[in-house]
Coordinates of C-alpha atoms in Angstrom, one line a residue:
M2 CA 0.0 0.0 0.0
S3 CA 1.5 3.4 -1.0
I4 CA 1.7 6.3 1.3
V5 CA -1.0 8.1 -0.7
D6 CA -3.3 5.1 -0.1
K7 CA -2.5 5.1 3.6
I8 CA -3.1 8.9 3.8
R9 CA -6.4 8.5 1.9
R10 CA -7.5 5.7 4.3
I11 CA -6.7 7.9 7.3
S12 CA -8.4 11.0 5.9
A13 CA -11.5 9.0 5.1
G14 CA -11.9 8.3 8.8
T15 CA -11.8 12.0 9.4
Q16 CA -14.9 12.6 7.3
E17 CA -16.9 12.1 10.4
A18 CA -14.9 14.8 12.2
G19 CA -16.0 17.5 9.8
D20 CA -13.5 17.3 7.0
P21 CA -10.5 18.8 8.8
V22 CA -8.1 17.9 6.0
A23 CA -8.2 16.5 2.4
V24 CA -5.5 14.7 0.5
L25 CA -5.0 16.1 -2.9
Q26 CA -2.6 15.8 -5.9
G27 CA -1.1 18.7 -7.6
T28 CA 1.3 19.5 -10.4
V29 CA 3.9 22.2 -10.4
E30 CA 3.0 24.6 -13.2
S31 CA 5.7 27.2 -12.6
V32 CA 8.6 27.6 -10.2
Q33 CA 9.2 31.4 -10.3
P34 CA 6.7 32.4 -9.1
L35 CA 5.6 29.1 -7.7
A36 CA 2.2 27.9 -8.8
V37 CA 0.6 24.4 -8.4
R38 CA -2.4 23.2 -10.4
L39 CA -4.9 21.0 -8.6
D40 CA -7.2 20.6 -11.6
Q41 CA -8.3 22.4 -14.7
R42 CA -10.0 25.1 -12.7
I43 CA -7.8 25.6 -9.6
M44 CA -4.3 27.0 -9.5
L45 CA -2.6 27.6 -6.1
P46 CA -0.1 30.4 -5.7
G47 CA 3.1 29.8 -3.8
D48 CA 1.8 31.8 -0.8
A49 CA -1.0 29.3 -0.2
L50 CA 1.6 26.5 0.1
V51 CA 3.5 25.3 3.2
I52 CA 6.6 23.6 1.9
P53 CA 8.6 21.4 4.3
A54 CA 12.4 22.0 4.4
G55 CA 13.2 18.6 3.0
V56 CA 11.1 19.2 -0.1
A57 CA 12.5 22.8 -0.5
E58 CA 16.1 21.4 -0.2
R59 CA 15.4 19.0 -3.1
G60 CA 13.8 21.7 -5.1
L61 CA 10.7 21.8 -7.2
D62 CA 10.6 21.6 -11.0
V63 CA 7.8 22.2 -13.5
G64 CA 5.9 19.0 -13.9
D65 CA 6.6 17.6 -10.5
K66 CA 3.7 15.8 -9.0
L67 CA 2.9 16.7 -5.4
I68 CA 1.0 15.1 -2.5
L69 CA -0.9 17.9 -0.7
L70 CA -3.0 18.2 2.4
R71 CA -5.7 20.9 2.4
V72 CA -5.8 22.6 5.8
Q73 CA -9.2 23.0 7.4
G74 CA -10.8 26.1 5.8
G75 CA -9.1 25.5 2.4
Q76 CA -6.9 28.5 2.4
R77 CA -3.6 26.7 3.0
F78 CA -2.1 23.6 1.6
V79 CA 0.8 21.5 3.1
V80 CA 3.1 19.8 0.6
L81 CA 3.8 16.4 2.0
D82 CA 6.2 15.2 -0.7
K83 CA 6.8 14.7 -4.3
A84 CA 5.0 11.7 -5.9
E85 CA 6.5 9.4 -8.5
V86 CA 3.3 8.0 -10.0
W87 CA -0.4 9.0 -9.9
T88 CA -2.8 6.1 -9.1

C-alpha cells in the first residue's frame, strides 16, 4: 500500500470529524513564481503552500507531482512530498 493510499484511508476516517483535511494531488506549473495546479480550474499560488524544508532542499521543477493536504478552511495547503506515480 502506497503512502497516498494510507493517507487517503486515514483521511477517510476524518470525514466524520467535519473534513478537517483533504489529501490532494497537484502538479507544479511554474517555479518562479511558484504555482501548483490542482485541476483544470484551480491554480494555487506559492503563498498558499506550506513547503517542508526537505522538499524545499530537493527543489521543485515544472511538472513535479505533489501530494498535498488541504488545511481546514481550504486557504492553506501543506506539501507532503513529491509523488512518483499517480494512481
